[in-house]
Amino acid sequence: MSNGKFLKEKNLNPPSSWADLLDPAYKGMIQMADARTSGTAVTRIFSIIEVFGRDEIKAFDYMKKLRKNVQVYTKSGGGGTIPVGLGQAGAGIFFIVDALKTKQEGYDVVISFPREGIGTSVEAIALIRGQRTPPSARS
């Protein structure tokens, strides 16, 4: 997700490739989650490894280059969405649900996806037999 005003000021298109995030225009302007505290970040790392054909050396070389453009690693997966929305950061790597929420809240953001692909995460939900409120759990 990118800040619309930032893209216009830097004359950038929304990133459409993982490589686009290495552009010097993003130096110190990207926010994303820290893998020590966020599953979103772990998914990002696995995505990058997969994009590089599971070649960990190439994937971690990319991440070292990307680090130069990182402003801050947030504690939570969606922690950087509001700073991007406010223009305090130019872009960030987030789950779609967090990006959509930020856009729905009226922030000037652009959502884009890298053509090489992304990882996904499945959220599990279950009903437990014998509980008192199954109808409300279904709605």
PDB file of C-alpha atoms in Angstrom:
ATOM      1  CA  MET A   1       0.000   0.000   0.000  1.00  0.00           C
ATOM      2  CA  SER A   2       1.346   3.429  -0.957  1.00  0.00           C
ATOM      3  CA  ASN A   3       0.444   6.979  -0.023  1.00  0.00           C
ATOM      4  CA  GLY A   4      -1.141   8.653  -3.059  1.00  0.00           C
ATOM      5  CA  LYS A   5       0.438  12.053  -2.445  1.00  0.00           C
ATOM      6  CA  PHE A   6       3.889  10.465  -2.004  1.00  0.00           C
ATOM      7  CA  LEU A   7       3.545   8.672  -5.360  1.00  0.00           C
ATOM      8  CA  LYS A   8       2.547  11.915  -7.096  1.00  0.00           C
ATOM      9  CA  GLU A   9       5.334  13.949  -5.496  1.00  0.00           C
ATOM     10  CA  LYS A  10       7.960  11.359  -6.439  1.00  0.00           C
ATOM     11  CA  ASN A  11       6.411  10.780  -9.887  1.00  0.00           C
ATOM     12  CA  LEU A  12       6.118   7.057  -9.140  1.00  0.00           C
ATOM     13  CA  ASN A  13       3.624   4.448 -10.216  1.00  0.00           C
ATOM     14  CA  PRO A  14       2.323   2.190  -7.453  1.00  0.00           C
ATOM     15  CA  PRO A  15       4.854  -0.608  -6.956  1.00  0.00           C
ATOM     16  CA  SER A  16       3.995  -3.561  -9.176  1.00  0.00           C
ATOM     17  CA  SER A  17       7.071  -5.649  -8.443  1.00  0.00           C
ATOM     18  CA  TRP A  18       9.092  -6.520  -5.373  1.00  0.00           C
ATOM     19  CA  ALA A  19      12.026  -4.840  -7.157  1.00  0.00           C
ATOM     20  CA  ASP A  20      10.114  -1.531  -7.326  1.00  0.00           C
ATOM     21  CA  LEU A  21      10.482  -1.195  -3.553  1.00  0.00           C
ATOM     22  CA  LEU A  22      14.265  -0.958  -3.993  1.00  0.00           C
ATOM     23  CA  ASP A  23      13.902   2.359  -5.842  1.00  0.00           C
ATOM     24  CA  PRO A  24      15.961   5.061  -4.061  1.00  0.00           C
ATOM     25  CA  ALA A  25      12.817   7.220  -3.945  1.00  0.00           C
ATOM     26  CA  TYR A  26      11.610   4.925  -1.140  1.00  0.00           C
ATOM     27  CA  LYS A  27      14.744   5.427   0.981  1.00  0.00           C
ATOM     28  CA  GLY A  28      13.590   5.607   4.606  1.00  0.00           C
ATOM     29  CA  MET A  29       9.950   5.671   3.526  1.00  0.00           C
ATOM     30  CA  ILE A  30       8.697   2.057   3.855  1.00  0.00           C
ATOM     31  CA  GLN A  31       7.018   0.616   6.939  1.00  0.00           C
ATOM     32  CA  MET A  32       6.442  -3.083   7.525  1.00  0.00           C
ATOM     33  CA  ALA A  33       6.163  -5.492  10.402  1.00  0.00           C
ATOM     34  CA  ASP A  34       9.001  -7.037  12.397  1.00  0.00           C
ATOM     35  CA  ALA A  35       9.161 -10.833  12.095  1.00  0.00           C
ATOM     36  CA  ARG A  36       9.937 -11.139  15.809  1.00  0.00           C
ATOM     37  CA  THR A  37       6.467  -9.852  16.679  1.00  0.00           C
ATOM     38  CA  SER A  38       4.273 -10.344  13.625  1.00  0.00           C
ATOM     39  CA  GLY A  39       2.932 -13.239  11.596  1.00  0.00           C
ATOM     40  CA  THR A  40       2.370 -10.792   8.742  1.00  0.00           C
ATOM     41  CA  ALA A  41       6.127 -10.280   8.599  1.00  0.00           C
ATOM     42  CA  VAL A  42       6.797 -14.009   8.596  1.00  0.00           C
ATOM     43  CA  THR A  43       4.402 -14.371   5.653  1.00  0.00           C
ATOM     44  CA  ARG A  44       6.279 -11.551   3.862  1.00  0.00           C
ATOM     45  CA  ILE A  45       9.603 -13.317   4.363  1.00  0.00           C
ATOM     46  CA  PHE A  46       8.240 -16.641   3.100  1.00  0.00           C
ATOM     47  CA  SER A  47       6.738 -14.791   0.110  1.00  0.00           C
ATOM     48  CA  ILE A  48      10.086 -13.273  -0.797  1.00  0.00           C
ATOM     49  CA  ILE A  49      11.854 -16.607  -0.430  1.00  0.00           C
ATOM     50  CA  GLU A  50       9.281 -18.184  -2.754  1.00  0.00           C
ATOM     51  CA  VAL A  51       9.604 -15.337  -5.300  1.00  0.00           C
ATOM     52  CA  PHE A  52      13.321 -16.051  -5.463  1.00  0.00           C
ATOM     53  CA  GLY A  53      12.716 -19.726  -6.236  1.00  0.00           C
ATOM     54  CA  ARG A  54      13.407 -20.736  -2.643  1.00  0.00           C
ATOM     55  CA  ASP A  55      16.973 -19.533  -3.055  1.00  0.00           C
ATOM     56  CA  GLU A  56      17.511 -18.163   0.440  1.00  0.00           C
ATOM     57  CA  ILE A  57      20.767 -16.433  -0.479  1.00  0.00           C
ATOM     58  CA  LYS A  58      19.049 -14.385  -3.221  1.00  0.00           C
ATOM     59  CA  ALA A  59      15.992 -13.750  -1.032  1.00  0.00           C
ATOM     60  CA  PHE A  60      18.010 -12.493   1.932  1.00  0.00           C
ATOM     61  CA  ASP A  61      20.210 -10.417  -0.380  1.00  0.00           C
ATOM     62  CA  TYR A  62      17.014  -8.722  -1.610  1.00  0.00           C
ATOM     63  CA  MET A  63      15.833  -8.149   1.972  1.00  0.00           C
ATOM     64  CA  LYS A  64      19.193  -6.573   2.887  1.00  0.00           C
ATOM     65  CA  LYS A  65      18.792  -4.170  -0.045  1.00  0.00           C
ATOM     66  CA  LEU A  66      15.187  -3.451   0.947  1.00  0.00           C
ATOM     67  CA  ARG A  67      16.264  -2.637   4.516  1.00  0.00           C
ATOM     68  CA  LYS A  68      17.867   0.598   3.235  1.00  0.00           C
ATOM     69  CA  ASN A  69      14.413   1.836   2.318  1.00  0.00           C
ATOM     70  CA  VAL A  70      12.716   0.786   5.557  1.00  0.00           C
ATOM     71  CA  GLN A  71      11.757   3.612   7.884  1.00  0.00           C
ATOM     72  CA  VAL A  72      10.577   1.366  10.720  1.00  0.00           C
ATOM     73  CA  TYR A  73       9.654  -2.243  11.445  1.00  0.00           C
ATOM     74  CA  THR A  74       6.352  -2.149  13.332  1.00  0.00           C
ATOM     75  CA  LYS A  75       5.314  -4.544  16.097  1.00  0.00           C
ATOM     76  CA  SER A  76       2.087  -5.556  14.358  1.00  0.00           C
ATOM     77  CA  GLY A  77       1.262  -6.412  10.757  1.00  0.00           C
ATOM     78  CA  GLY A  78      -1.007  -3.421  10.254  1.00  0.00           C
ATOM     79  CA  GLY A  79       0.964  -1.058  12.462  1.00  0.00           C
ATOM     80  CA  GLY A  80       2.267   1.041   9.584  1.00  0.00           C
ATOM     81  CA  THR A  81      -1.003   1.535   7.738  1.00  0.00           C
ATOM     82  CA  ILE A  82      -1.978   4.812   9.416  1.00  0.00           C
ATOM     83  CA  PRO A  83       1.498   6.390   8.992  1.00  0.00           C
ATOM     84  CA  VAL A  84       1.309   5.498   5.278  1.00  0.00           C
ATOM     85  CA  GLY A  85      -2.224   6.886   5.142  1.00  0.00           C
ATOM     86  CA  LEU A  86      -1.087  10.131   6.780  1.00  0.00           C
ATOM     87  CA  GLY A  87       1.938  10.451   4.490  1.00  0.00           C
ATOM     88  CA  GLN A  88       4.439   9.949   7.313  1.00  0.00           C
ATOM     89  CA  ALA A  89       5.687   6.985   5.269  1.00  0.00           C
ATOM     90  CA  GLY A  90       5.513   6.507   1.520  1.00  0.00           C
ATOM     91  CA  ALA A  91       4.583   2.838   1.379  1.00  0.00           C
ATOM     92  CA  GLY A  92       4.287  -0.352   3.345  1.00  0.00           C
ATOM     93  CA  ILE A  93       3.835  -4.082   3.051  1.00  0.00           C
ATOM     94  CA  PHE A  94       0.619  -5.232   4.722  1.00  0.00           C
ATOM     95  CA  PHE A  95      -2.095  -7.852   4.529  1.00  0.00           C
ATOM     96  CA  ILE A  96      -4.906  -6.794   2.218  1.00  0.00           C
ATOM     97  CA  VAL A  97      -7.440  -6.590   5.054  1.00  0.00           C
ATOM     98  CA  ASP A  98      -5.366  -3.873   6.758  1.00  0.00           C
ATOM     99  CA  ALA A  99      -4.819  -1.973   3.498  1.00  0.00           C
ATOM    100  CA  LEU A 100      -8.514  -2.111   2.596  1.00  0.00           C
ATOM    101  CA  LYS A 101      -9.506  -0.872   6.048  1.00  0.00           C
ATOM    102  CA  THR A 102      -7.145   2.091   5.705  1.00  0.00           C
ATOM    103  CA  LYS A 103      -8.549   2.951   2.279  1.00  0.00           C
ATOM    104  CA  GLN A 104     -12.149   2.570   3.533  1.00  0.00           C
ATOM    105  CA  GLU A 105     -11.349   4.991   6.352  1.00  0.00           C
ATOM    106  CA  GLY A 106     -10.706   7.643   3.693  1.00  0.00           C
ATOM    107  CA  TYR A 107      -6.929   7.829   3.597  1.00  0.00           C
ATOM    108  CA  ASP A 108      -5.274   8.669   0.257  1.00  0.00           C
ATOM    109  CA  VAL A 109      -3.698   5.276  -0.355  1.00  0.00           C
ATOM    110  CA  VAL A 110      -3.180   3.062  -3.386  1.00  0.00           C
ATOM    111  CA  ILE A 111      -3.214  -0.713  -3.056  1.00  0.00           C
ATOM    112  CA  SER A 112      -1.021  -2.724  -5.407  1.00  0.00           C
ATOM    113  CA  PHE A 113       0.392  -6.220  -5.668  1.00  0.00           C
ATOM    114  CA  PRO A 114       3.763  -7.476  -6.932  1.00  0.00           C
ATOM    115  CA  ARG A 115       3.447  -9.345 -10.231  1.00  0.00           C
ATOM    116  CA  GLU A 116       5.844 -12.037  -8.984  1.00  0.00           C
ATOM    117  CA  GLY A 117       3.305 -13.045  -6.369  1.00  0.00           C
ATOM    118  CA  ILE A 118       2.562 -12.827  -2.672  1.00  0.00           C
ATOM    119  CA  GLY A 119       2.036 -15.211   0.200  1.00  0.00           C
ATOM    120  CA  THR A 120      -1.264 -15.697   1.915  1.00  0.00           C
ATOM    121  CA  SER A 121      -2.410 -16.605   5.357  1.00  0.00           C
ATOM    122  CA  VAL A 122      -5.536 -18.517   6.249  1.00  0.00           C
ATOM    123  CA  GLU A 123      -7.452 -17.467   9.317  1.00  0.00           C
ATOM    124  CA  ALA A 124      -9.189 -20.378  11.035  1.00  0.00           C
ATOM    125  CA  ILE A 125     -12.623 -20.154  12.602  1.00  0.00           C
ATOM    126  CA  ALA A 126     -14.555 -23.012  14.202  1.00  0.00           C
ATOM    127  CA  LEU A 127     -17.739 -23.716  16.052  1.00  0.00           C
ATOM    128  CA  ILE A 128     -17.327 -25.808  19.159  1.00  0.00           C
ATOM    129  CA  ARG A 129     -19.922 -28.488  19.741  1.00  0.00           C
ATOM    130  CA  GLY A 130     -22.035 -28.002  22.835  1.00  0.00           C
ATOM    131  CA  GLN A 131     -21.610 -24.236  23.098  1.00  0.00           C
ATOM    132  CA  ARG A 132     -24.649 -22.151  24.015  1.00  0.00           C
ATOM    133  CA  THR A 133     -24.688 -19.645  21.153  1.00  0.00           C
ATOM    134  CA  PRO A 134     -24.095 -21.395  17.792  1.00  0.00           C
ATOM    135  CA  PRO A 135     -26.710 -19.287  15.938  1.00  0.00           C
ATOM    136  CA  SER A 136     -24.916 -16.033  16.803  1.00  0.00           C
ATOM    137  CA  ALA A 137     -21.590 -17.596  15.821  1.00  0.00           C
ATOM    138  CA  ARG A 138     -22.980 -18.343  12.354  1.00  0.00           C
ATOM    139  CA  SER A 139     -24.154 -14.782  11.662  1.00  0.00           C
TER     140      SER A 139
END
